[in-house]
mmCIF file of C-alpha atoms in Angstrom:
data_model
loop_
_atom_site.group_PDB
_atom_site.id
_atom_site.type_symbol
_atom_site.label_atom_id
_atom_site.label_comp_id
_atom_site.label_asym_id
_atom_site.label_seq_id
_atom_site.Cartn_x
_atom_site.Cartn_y
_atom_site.Cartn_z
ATOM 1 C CA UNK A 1 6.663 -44.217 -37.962
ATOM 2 C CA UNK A 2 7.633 -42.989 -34.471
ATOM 3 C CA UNK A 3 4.938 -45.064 -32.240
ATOM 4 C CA UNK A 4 2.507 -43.505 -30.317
ATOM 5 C CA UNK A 5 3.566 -40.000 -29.067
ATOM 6 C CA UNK A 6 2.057 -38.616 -26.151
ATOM 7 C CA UNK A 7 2.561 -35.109 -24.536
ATOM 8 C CA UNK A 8 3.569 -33.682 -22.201
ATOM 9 C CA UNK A 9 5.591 -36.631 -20.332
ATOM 10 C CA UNK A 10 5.420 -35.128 -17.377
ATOM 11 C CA UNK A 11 2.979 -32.829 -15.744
ATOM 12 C CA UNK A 12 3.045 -31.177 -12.236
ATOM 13 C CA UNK A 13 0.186 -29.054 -10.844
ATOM 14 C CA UNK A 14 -1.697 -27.762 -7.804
ATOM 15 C CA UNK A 15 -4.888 -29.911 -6.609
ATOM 16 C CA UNK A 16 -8.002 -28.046 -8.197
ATOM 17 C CA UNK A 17 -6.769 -27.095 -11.272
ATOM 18 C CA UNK A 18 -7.119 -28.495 -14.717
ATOM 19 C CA UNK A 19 -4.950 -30.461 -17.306
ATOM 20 C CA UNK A 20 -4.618 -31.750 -20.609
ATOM 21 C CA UNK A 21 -3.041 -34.305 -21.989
ATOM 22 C CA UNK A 22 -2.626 -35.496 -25.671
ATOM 23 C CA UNK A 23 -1.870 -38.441 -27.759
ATOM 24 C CA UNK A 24 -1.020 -38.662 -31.159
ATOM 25 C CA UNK A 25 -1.404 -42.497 -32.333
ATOM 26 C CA UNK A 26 0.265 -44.667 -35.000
ATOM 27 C CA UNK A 27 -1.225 -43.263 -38.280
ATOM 28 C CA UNK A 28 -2.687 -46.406 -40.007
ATOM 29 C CA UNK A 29 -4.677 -46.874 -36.378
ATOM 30 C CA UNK A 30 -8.294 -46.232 -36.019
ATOM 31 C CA UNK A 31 -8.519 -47.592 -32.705
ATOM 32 C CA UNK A 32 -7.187 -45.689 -29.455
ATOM 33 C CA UNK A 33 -7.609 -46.373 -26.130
ATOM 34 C CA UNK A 34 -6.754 -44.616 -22.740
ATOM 35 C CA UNK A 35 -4.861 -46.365 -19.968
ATOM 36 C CA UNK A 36 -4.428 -45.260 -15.895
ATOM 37 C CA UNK A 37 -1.210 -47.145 -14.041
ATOM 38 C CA UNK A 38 -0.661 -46.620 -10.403
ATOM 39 C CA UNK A 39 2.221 -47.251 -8.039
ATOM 40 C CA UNK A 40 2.391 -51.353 -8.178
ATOM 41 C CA UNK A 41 -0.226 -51.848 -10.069
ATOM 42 C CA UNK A 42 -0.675 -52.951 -13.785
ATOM 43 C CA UNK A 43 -2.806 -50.191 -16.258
ATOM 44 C CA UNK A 44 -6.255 -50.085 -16.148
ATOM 45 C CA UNK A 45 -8.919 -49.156 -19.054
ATOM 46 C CA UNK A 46 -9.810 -45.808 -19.079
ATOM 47 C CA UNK A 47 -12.049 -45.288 -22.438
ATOM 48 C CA UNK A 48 -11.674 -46.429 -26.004
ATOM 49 C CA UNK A 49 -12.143 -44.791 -29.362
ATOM 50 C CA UNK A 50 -12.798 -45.752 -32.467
ATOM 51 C CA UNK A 51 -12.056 -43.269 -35.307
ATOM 52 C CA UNK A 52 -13.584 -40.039 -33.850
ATOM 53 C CA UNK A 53 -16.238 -42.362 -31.818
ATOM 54 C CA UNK A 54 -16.318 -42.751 -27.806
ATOM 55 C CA UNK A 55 -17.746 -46.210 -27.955
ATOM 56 C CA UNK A 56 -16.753 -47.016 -24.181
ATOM 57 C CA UNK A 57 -16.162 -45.676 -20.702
ATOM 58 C CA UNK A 58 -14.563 -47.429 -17.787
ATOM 59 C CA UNK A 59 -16.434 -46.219 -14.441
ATOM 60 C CA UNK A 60 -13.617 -44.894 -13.204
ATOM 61 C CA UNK A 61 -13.610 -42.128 -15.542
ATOM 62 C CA UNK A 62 -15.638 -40.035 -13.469
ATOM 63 C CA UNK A 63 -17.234 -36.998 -14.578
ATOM 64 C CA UNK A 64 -13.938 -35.021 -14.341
ATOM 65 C CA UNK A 65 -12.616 -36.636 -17.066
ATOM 66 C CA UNK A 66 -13.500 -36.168 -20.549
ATOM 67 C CA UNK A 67 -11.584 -37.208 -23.705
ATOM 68 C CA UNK A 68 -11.766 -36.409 -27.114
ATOM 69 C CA UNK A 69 -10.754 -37.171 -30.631
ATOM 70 C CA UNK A 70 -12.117 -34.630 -32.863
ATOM 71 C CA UNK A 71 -11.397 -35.567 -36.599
ATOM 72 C CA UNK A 72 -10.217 -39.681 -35.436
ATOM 73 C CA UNK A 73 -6.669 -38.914 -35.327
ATOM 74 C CA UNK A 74 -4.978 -37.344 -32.114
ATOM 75 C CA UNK A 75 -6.874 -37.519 -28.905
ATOM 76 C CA UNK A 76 -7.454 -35.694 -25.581
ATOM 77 C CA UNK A 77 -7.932 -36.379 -22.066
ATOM 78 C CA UNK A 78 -8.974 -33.540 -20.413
ATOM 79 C CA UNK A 79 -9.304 -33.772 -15.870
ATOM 80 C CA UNK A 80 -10.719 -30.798 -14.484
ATOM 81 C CA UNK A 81 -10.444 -29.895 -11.084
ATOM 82 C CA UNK A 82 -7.713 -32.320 -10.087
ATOM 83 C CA UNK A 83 -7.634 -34.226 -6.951
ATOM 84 C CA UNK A 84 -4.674 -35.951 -5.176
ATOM 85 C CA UNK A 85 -5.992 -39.762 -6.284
ATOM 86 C CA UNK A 86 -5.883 -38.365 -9.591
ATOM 87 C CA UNK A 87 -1.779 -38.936 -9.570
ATOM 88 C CA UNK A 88 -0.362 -41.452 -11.982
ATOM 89 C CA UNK A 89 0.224 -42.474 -15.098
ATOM 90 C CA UNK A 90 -1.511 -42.288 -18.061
ATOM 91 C CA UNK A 91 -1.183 -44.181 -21.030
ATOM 92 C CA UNK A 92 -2.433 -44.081 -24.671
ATOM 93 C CA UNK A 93 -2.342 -46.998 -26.772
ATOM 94 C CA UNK A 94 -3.412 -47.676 -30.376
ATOM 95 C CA UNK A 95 -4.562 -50.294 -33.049
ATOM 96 C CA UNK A 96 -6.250 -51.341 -35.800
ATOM 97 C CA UNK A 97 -8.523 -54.665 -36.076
ATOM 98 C CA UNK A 98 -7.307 -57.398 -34.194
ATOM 99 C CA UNK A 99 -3.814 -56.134 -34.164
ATOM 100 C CA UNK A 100 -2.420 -55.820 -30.703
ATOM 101 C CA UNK A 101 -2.231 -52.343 -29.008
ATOM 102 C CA UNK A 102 0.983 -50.196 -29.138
ATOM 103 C CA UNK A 103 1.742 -48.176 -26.396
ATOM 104 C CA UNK A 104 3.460 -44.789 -25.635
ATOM 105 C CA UNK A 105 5.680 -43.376 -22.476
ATOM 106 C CA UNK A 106 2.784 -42.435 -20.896
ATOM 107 C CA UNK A 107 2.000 -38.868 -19.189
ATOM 108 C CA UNK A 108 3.446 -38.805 -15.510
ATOM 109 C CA UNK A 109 0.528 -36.618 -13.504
ATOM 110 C CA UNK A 110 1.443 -35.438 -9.981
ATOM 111 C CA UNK A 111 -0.764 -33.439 -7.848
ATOM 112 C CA UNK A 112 0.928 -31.212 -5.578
ATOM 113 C CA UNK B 1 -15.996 -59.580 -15.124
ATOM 114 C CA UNK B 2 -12.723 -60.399 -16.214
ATOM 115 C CA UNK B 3 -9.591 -60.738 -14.148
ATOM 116 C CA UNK B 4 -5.583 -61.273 -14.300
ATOM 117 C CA UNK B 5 -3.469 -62.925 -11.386
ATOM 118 C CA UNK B 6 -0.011 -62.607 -11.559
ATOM 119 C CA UNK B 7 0.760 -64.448 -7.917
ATOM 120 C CA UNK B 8 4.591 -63.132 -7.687
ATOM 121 C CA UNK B 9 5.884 -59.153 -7.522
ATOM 122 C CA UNK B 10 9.148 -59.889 -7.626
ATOM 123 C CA UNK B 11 10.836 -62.922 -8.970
ATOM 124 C CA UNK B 12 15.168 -63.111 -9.415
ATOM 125 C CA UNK B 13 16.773 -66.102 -10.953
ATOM 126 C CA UNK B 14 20.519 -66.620 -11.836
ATOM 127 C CA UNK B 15 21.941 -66.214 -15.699
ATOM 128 C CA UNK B 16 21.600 -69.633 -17.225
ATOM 129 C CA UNK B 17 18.249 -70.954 -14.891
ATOM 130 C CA UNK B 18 15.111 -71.588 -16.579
ATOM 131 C CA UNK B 19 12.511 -69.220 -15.380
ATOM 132 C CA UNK B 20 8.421 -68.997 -15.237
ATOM 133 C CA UNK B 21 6.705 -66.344 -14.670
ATOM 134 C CA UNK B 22 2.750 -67.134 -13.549
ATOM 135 C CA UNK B 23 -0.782 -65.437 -15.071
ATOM 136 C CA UNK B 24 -3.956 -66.857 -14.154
ATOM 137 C CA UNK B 25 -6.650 -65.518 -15.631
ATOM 138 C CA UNK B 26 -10.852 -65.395 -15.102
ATOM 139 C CA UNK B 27 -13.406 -64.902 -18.351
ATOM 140 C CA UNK B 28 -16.495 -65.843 -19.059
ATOM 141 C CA UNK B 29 -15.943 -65.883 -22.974
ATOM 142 C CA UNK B 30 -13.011 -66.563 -25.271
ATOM 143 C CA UNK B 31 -9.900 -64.577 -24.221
ATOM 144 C CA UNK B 32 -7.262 -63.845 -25.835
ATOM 145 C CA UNK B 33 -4.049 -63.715 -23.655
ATOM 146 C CA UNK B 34 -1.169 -61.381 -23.996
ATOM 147 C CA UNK B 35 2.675 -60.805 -22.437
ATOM 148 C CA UNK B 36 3.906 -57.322 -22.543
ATOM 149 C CA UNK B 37 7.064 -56.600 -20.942
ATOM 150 C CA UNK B 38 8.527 -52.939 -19.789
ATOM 151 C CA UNK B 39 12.623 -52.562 -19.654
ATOM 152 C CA UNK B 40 13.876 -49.467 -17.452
ATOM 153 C CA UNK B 41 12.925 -46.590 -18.837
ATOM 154 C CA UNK B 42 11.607 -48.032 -21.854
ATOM 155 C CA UNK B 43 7.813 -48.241 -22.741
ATOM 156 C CA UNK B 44 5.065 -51.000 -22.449
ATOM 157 C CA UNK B 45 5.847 -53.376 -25.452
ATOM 158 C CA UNK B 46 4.114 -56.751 -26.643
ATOM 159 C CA UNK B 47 5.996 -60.178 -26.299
ATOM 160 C CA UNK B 48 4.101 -61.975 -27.688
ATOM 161 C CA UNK B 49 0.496 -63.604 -27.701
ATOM 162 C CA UNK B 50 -1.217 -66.836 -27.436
ATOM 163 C CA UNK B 51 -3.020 -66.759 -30.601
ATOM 164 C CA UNK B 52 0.685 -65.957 -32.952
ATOM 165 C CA UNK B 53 2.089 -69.264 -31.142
ATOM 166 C CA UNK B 54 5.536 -67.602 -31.479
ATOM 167 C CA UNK B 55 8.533 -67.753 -29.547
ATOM 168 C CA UNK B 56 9.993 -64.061 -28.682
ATOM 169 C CA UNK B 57 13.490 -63.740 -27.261
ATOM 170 C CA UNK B 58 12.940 -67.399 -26.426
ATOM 171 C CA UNK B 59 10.189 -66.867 -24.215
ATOM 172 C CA UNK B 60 6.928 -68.941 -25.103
ATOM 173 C CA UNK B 61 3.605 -69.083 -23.169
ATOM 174 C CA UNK B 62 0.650 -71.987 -23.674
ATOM 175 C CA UNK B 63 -2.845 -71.158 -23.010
ATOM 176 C CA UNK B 64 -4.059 -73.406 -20.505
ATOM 177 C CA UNK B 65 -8.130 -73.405 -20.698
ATOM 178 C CA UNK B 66 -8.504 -75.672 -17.942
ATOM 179 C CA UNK B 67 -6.306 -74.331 -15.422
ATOM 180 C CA UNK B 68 -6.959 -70.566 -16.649
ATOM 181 C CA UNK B 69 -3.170 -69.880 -16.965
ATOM 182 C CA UNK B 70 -1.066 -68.586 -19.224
ATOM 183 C CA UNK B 71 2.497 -69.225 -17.715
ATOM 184 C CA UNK B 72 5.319 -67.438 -19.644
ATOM 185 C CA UNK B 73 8.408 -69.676 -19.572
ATOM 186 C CA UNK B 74 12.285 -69.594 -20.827
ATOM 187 C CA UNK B 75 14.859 -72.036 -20.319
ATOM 188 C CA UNK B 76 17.799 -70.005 -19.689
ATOM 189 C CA UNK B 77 17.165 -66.377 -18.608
ATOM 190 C CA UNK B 78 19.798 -63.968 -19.669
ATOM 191 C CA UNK B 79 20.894 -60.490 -17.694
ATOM 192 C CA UNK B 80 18.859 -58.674 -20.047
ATOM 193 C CA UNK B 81 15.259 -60.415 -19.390
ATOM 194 C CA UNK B 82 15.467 -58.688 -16.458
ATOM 195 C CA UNK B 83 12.202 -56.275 -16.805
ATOM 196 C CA UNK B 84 8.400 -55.700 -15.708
ATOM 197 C CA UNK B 85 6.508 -58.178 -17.028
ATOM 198 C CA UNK B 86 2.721 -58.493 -17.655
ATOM 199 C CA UNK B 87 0.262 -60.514 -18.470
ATOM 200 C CA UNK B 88 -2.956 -58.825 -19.711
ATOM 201 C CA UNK B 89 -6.311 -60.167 -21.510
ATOM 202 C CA UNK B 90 -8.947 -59.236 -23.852
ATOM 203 C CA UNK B 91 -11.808 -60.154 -25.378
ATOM 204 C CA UNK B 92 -11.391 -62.224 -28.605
ATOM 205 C CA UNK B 93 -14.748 -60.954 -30.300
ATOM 206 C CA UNK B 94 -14.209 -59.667 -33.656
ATOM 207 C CA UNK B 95 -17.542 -57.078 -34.150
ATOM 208 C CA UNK B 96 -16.676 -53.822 -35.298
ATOM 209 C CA UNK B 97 -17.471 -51.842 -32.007
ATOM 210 C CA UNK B 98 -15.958 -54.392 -29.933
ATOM 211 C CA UNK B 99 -13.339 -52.468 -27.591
ATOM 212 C CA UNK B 100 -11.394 -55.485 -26.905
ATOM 213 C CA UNK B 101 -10.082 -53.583 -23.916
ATOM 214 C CA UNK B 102 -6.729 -55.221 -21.951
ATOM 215 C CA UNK B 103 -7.191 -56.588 -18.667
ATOM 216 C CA UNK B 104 -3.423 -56.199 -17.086
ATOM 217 C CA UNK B 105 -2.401 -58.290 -13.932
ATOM 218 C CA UNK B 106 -0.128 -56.098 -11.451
ATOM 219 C CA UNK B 107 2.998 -57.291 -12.949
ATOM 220 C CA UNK B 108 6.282 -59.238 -11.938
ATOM 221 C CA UNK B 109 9.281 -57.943 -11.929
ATOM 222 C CA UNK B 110 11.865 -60.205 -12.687
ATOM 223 C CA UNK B 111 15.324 -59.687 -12.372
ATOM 224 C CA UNK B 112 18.096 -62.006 -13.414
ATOM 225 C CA UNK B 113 21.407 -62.248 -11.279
ATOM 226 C CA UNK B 114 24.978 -62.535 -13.137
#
Protein backbone atom coordinates (compact mmCIF):
# COMPACT_ATOMS: atom_id res chain seq x y z
CA UNK A 1 0.00 0.00 0.00
CA UNK A 2 1.61 3.24 -1.23
CA UNK A 3 -0.87 5.95 0.52
CA UNK A 4 -2.83 8.16 -1.31
CA UNK A 5 -1.28 9.08 -4.74
CA UNK A 6 -2.19 12.13 -6.34
CA UNK A 7 -1.13 13.50 -9.83
CA UNK A 8 0.36 15.59 -11.22
CA UNK A 9 2.38 17.25 -8.15
CA UNK A 10 2.81 20.13 -9.74
CA UNK A 11 0.86 22.02 -12.31
CA UNK A 12 1.62 25.40 -14.04
CA UNK A 13 -0.78 27.12 -16.46
CA UNK A 14 -2.05 30.36 -18.01
CA UNK A 15 -5.19 32.12 -16.21
CA UNK A 16 -8.33 30.95 -18.31
CA UNK A 17 -7.52 27.68 -19.05
CA UNK A 18 -8.53 24.40 -17.59
CA UNK A 19 -6.97 21.59 -15.36
CA UNK A 20 -7.28 18.33 -13.95
CA UNK A 21 -6.17 16.84 -11.23
CA UNK A 22 -6.44 13.19 -9.90
CA UNK A 23 -6.29 11.14 -6.84
CA UNK A 24 -6.00 7.66 -6.44
CA UNK A 25 -6.90 6.72 -2.63
CA UNK A 26 -5.87 3.93 -0.23
CA UNK A 27 -7.73 0.86 -1.68
CA UNK A 28 -9.71 -0.49 1.36
CA UNK A 29 -11.14 3.42 1.54
CA UNK A 30 -14.59 4.30 0.55
CA UNK A 31 -14.41 7.67 1.79
CA UNK A 32 -12.42 10.59 -0.07
CA UNK A 33 -12.37 13.97 0.48
CA UNK A 34 -10.85 17.11 -1.29
CA UNK A 35 -8.70 19.63 0.55
CA UNK A 36 -7.54 23.53 -0.62
CA UNK A 37 -4.25 24.95 1.50
CA UNK A 38 -3.09 28.43 0.93
CA UNK A 39 0.06 30.35 1.76
CA UNK A 40 -0.16 30.36 5.86
CA UNK A 41 -3.07 28.92 6.16
CA UNK A 42 -4.19 25.37 7.32
CA UNK A 43 -6.44 23.14 4.44
CA UNK A 44 -9.80 23.77 4.01
CA UNK A 45 -12.80 21.27 2.92
CA UNK A 46 -13.38 21.24 -0.49
CA UNK A 47 -16.07 18.25 -1.12
CA UNK A 48 -16.36 14.72 0.15
CA UNK A 49 -17.20 11.40 -1.43
CA UNK A 50 -18.42 8.48 -0.45
CA UNK A 51 -17.91 5.46 -2.77
CA UNK A 52 -18.90 6.99 -6.17
CA UNK A 53 -21.40 9.51 -4.16
CA UNK A 54 -20.88 13.49 -3.90
CA UNK A 55 -22.62 13.71 -0.58
CA UNK A 56 -21.12 17.32 0.21
CA UNK A 57 -19.87 20.61 -1.17
CA UNK A 58 -18.00 23.31 0.64
CA UNK A 59 -19.21 26.85 -0.83
CA UNK A 60 -16.13 27.59 -1.92
CA UNK A 61 -16.24 25.16 -4.61
CA UNK A 62 -17.73 27.43 -6.94
CA UNK A 63 -19.20 26.45 -10.08
CA UNK A 64 -15.75 26.09 -11.75
CA UNK A 65 -15.02 23.27 -9.94
CA UNK A 66 -16.40 19.95 -10.39
CA UNK A 67 -15.10 16.58 -9.09
CA UNK A 68 -15.74 13.21 -9.80
CA UNK A 69 -15.36 9.61 -8.85
CA UNK A 70 -16.83 7.51 -11.44
CA UNK A 71 -16.79 3.75 -10.34
CA UNK A 72 -15.81 4.89 -6.17
CA UNK A 73 -12.23 4.42 -6.60
CA UNK A 74 -9.93 7.27 -8.09
CA UNK A 75 -11.31 10.74 -8.19
CA UNK A 76 -11.19 14.03 -10.15
CA UNK A 77 -11.17 17.60 -9.62
CA UNK A 78 -11.69 19.27 -12.59
CA UNK A 79 -11.32 23.82 -12.51
CA UNK A 80 -12.24 25.28 -15.65
CA UNK A 81 -11.35 28.55 -16.61
CA UNK A 82 -8.72 29.22 -13.97
CA UNK A 83 -8.32 32.39 -12.16
CA UNK A 84 -5.28 33.76 -10.22
CA UNK A 85 -7.09 33.03 -6.52
CA UNK A 86 -7.38 29.69 -7.80
CA UNK A 87 -3.39 29.10 -6.85
CA UNK A 88 -2.59 26.61 -4.15
CA UNK A 89 -2.59 23.49 -2.99
CA UNK A 90 -4.75 20.82 -3.25
CA UNK A 91 -5.06 17.92 -1.25
CA UNK A 92 -6.85 14.51 -1.36
CA UNK A 93 -7.35 12.55 1.61
CA UNK A 94 -9.03 9.18 2.29
CA UNK A 95 -10.81 6.83 4.86
CA UNK A 96 -12.99 4.42 5.82
CA UNK A 97 -15.56 4.64 8.92
CA UNK A 98 -14.31 6.43 11.70
CA UNK A 99 -10.76 5.87 10.77
CA UNK A 100 -8.82 9.05 10.49
CA UNK A 101 -8.06 10.55 7.00
CA UNK A 102 -4.73 9.84 5.17
CA UNK A 103 -3.37 12.34 3.15
CA UNK A 104 -1.27 12.69 -0.08
CA UNK A 105 1.54 15.40 -1.37
CA UNK A 106 -0.98 17.37 -2.62
CA UNK A 107 -1.17 19.02 -6.29
CA UNK A 108 0.83 22.43 -6.32
CA UNK A 109 -1.53 24.76 -8.83
CA UNK A 110 0.03 28.05 -10.02
CA UNK A 111 -1.63 30.41 -12.27
CA UNK A 112 0.58 32.30 -14.40
CA UNK B 1 -20.06 26.68 12.52
CA UNK B 2 -17.08 25.14 13.68
CA UNK B 3 -13.71 26.71 14.25
CA UNK B 4 -9.84 25.97 15.16
CA UNK B 5 -7.44 28.59 16.92
CA UNK B 6 -4.04 27.87 16.93
CA UNK B 7 -2.87 31.43 18.73
CA UNK B 8 1.05 31.01 17.77
CA UNK B 9 2.69 30.81 13.93
CA UNK B 10 5.82 30.23 14.97
CA UNK B 11 7.01 28.78 18.18
CA UNK B 12 11.18 27.68 18.79
CA UNK B 13 12.26 26.04 21.96
CA UNK B 14 15.76 24.62 22.85
CA UNK B 15 16.59 20.57 22.69
CA UNK B 16 15.71 19.26 26.10
CA UNK B 17 12.66 22.13 27.04
CA UNK B 18 9.26 20.98 27.42
CA UNK B 19 7.10 22.46 24.79
CA UNK B 20 3.11 23.22 24.18
CA UNK B 21 1.75 23.93 21.36
CA UNK B 22 -2.04 25.68 21.75
CA UNK B 23 -5.60 24.64 19.77
CA UNK B 24 -8.70 26.10 20.86
CA UNK B 25 -11.47 25.00 19.32
CA UNK B 26 -15.51 26.16 18.79
CA UNK B 27 -18.49 23.32 18.15
CA UNK B 28 -21.72 23.14 18.82
CA UNK B 29 -21.79 19.19 19.02
CA UNK B 30 -19.33 16.50 20.04
CA UNK B 31 -15.93 16.98 18.32
CA UNK B 32 -13.52 14.95 17.89
CA UNK B 33 -10.01 16.60 18.00
CA UNK B 34 -7.02 15.72 15.95
CA UNK B 35 -2.95 16.64 15.70
CA UNK B 36 -1.45 16.20 12.35
CA UNK B 37 1.97 17.27 11.88
CA UNK B 38 3.92 18.03 8.34
CA UNK B 39 8.00 17.51 8.34
CA UNK B 40 9.85 19.36 5.32
CA UNK B 41 8.95 18.02 2.41
CA UNK B 42 7.05 15.30 3.80
CA UNK B 43 3.16 15.02 3.68
CA UNK B 44 0.26 15.85 6.16
CA UNK B 45 0.35 12.86 8.68
CA UNK B 46 -1.84 12.10 11.92
CA UNK B 47 -0.23 12.30 15.49
CA UNK B 48 -2.47 11.29 17.14
CA UNK B 49 -6.16 11.90 18.43
CA UNK B 50 -8.09 12.56 21.48
CA UNK B 51 -10.35 9.71 21.32
CA UNK B 52 -7.01 6.79 20.94
CA UNK B 53 -5.63 8.50 24.31
CA UNK B 54 -2.15 7.57 22.98
CA UNK B 55 1.09 9.02 23.36
CA UNK B 56 2.99 9.49 19.80
CA UNK B 57 6.68 10.35 19.77
CA UNK B 58 5.94 11.41 23.33
CA UNK B 59 3.63 13.99 22.48
CA UNK B 60 0.10 13.71 24.27
CA UNK B 61 -2.88 16.13 24.04
CA UNK B 62 -6.12 16.21 26.67
CA UNK B 63 -9.38 17.37 25.50
CA UNK B 64 -10.38 20.12 27.55
CA UNK B 65 -14.41 20.56 27.18
CA UNK B 66 -14.55 23.43 29.32
CA UNK B 67 -11.87 25.53 28.12
CA UNK B 68 -12.37 24.25 24.34
CA UNK B 69 -8.64 23.33 24.03
CA UNK B 70 -6.81 20.72 23.00
CA UNK B 71 -3.12 21.69 23.92
CA UNK B 72 -0.49 19.28 22.46
CA UNK B 73 2.36 18.97 24.98
CA UNK B 74 5.99 17.13 25.30
CA UNK B 75 8.38 17.34 27.95
CA UNK B 76 11.55 17.43 26.19
CA UNK B 77 11.42 18.44 22.49
CA UNK B 78 14.05 16.88 20.37
CA UNK B 79 15.75 18.52 16.95
CA UNK B 80 13.53 16.43 15.02
CA UNK B 81 9.94 17.70 16.40
CA UNK B 82 10.76 20.49 14.62
CA UNK B 83 7.71 20.55 11.92
CA UNK B 84 4.19 22.19 10.96
CA UNK B 85 1.90 21.28 13.29
CA UNK B 86 -1.95 21.26 13.26
CA UNK B 87 -4.67 20.92 15.07
CA UNK B 88 -7.88 20.12 13.12
CA UNK B 89 -11.59 18.91 14.19
CA UNK B 90 -14.46 16.97 13.09
CA UNK B 91 -17.60 15.94 13.78
CA UNK B 92 -17.88 12.78 15.97
CA UNK B 93 -21.33 11.57 14.44
CA UNK B 94 -21.22 8.12 13.30
CA UNK B 95 -24.34 8.03 10.43
CA UNK B 96 -23.39 6.62 7.30
CA UNK B 97 -23.48 9.91 5.16
CA UNK B 98 -21.89 11.83 7.78
CA UNK B 99 -18.78 13.66 6.05
CA UNK B 100 -17.02 14.17 9.21
CA UNK B 101 -15.09 16.84 7.36
CA UNK B 102 -11.63 18.33 9.24
CA UNK B 103 -11.69 21.70 10.47
CA UNK B 104 -7.70 22.67 10.39
CA UNK B 105 -6.39 25.71 12.48
CA UNK B 106 -3.57 27.72 10.44
CA UNK B 107 -0.83 25.81 11.96
CA UNK B 108 2.39 26.39 14.18
CA UNK B 109 5.45 25.88 13.17
CA UNK B 110 7.68 24.83 15.68
CA UNK B 111 11.17 24.59 15.48
CA UNK B 112 13.53 23.23 18.08
CA UNK B 113 17.10 24.84 18.57
CA UNK B 114 20.30 22.47 19.24
Amino acid sequence: DTGVSQNPRHKITKRGQNVTFRCDPISEHNRLYWYRQTLGQGPEFLTYFQNEAQLEKSRLLSDRFSAERPKGSFSTLEIQRTEQGDSAMYLCASSSGLKPQHFGDGTRLSIL
Amino acid sequence: AQRVTQPEKLLSVFKGAPVELKCNYSYSGSPELFWYVQYSRQRLQLLLRHISRESIKGFTADLNKGETSFHLKKPFAQEEDSAMYYCALSSLVISSGSARQLTFGSGTQLTVLP
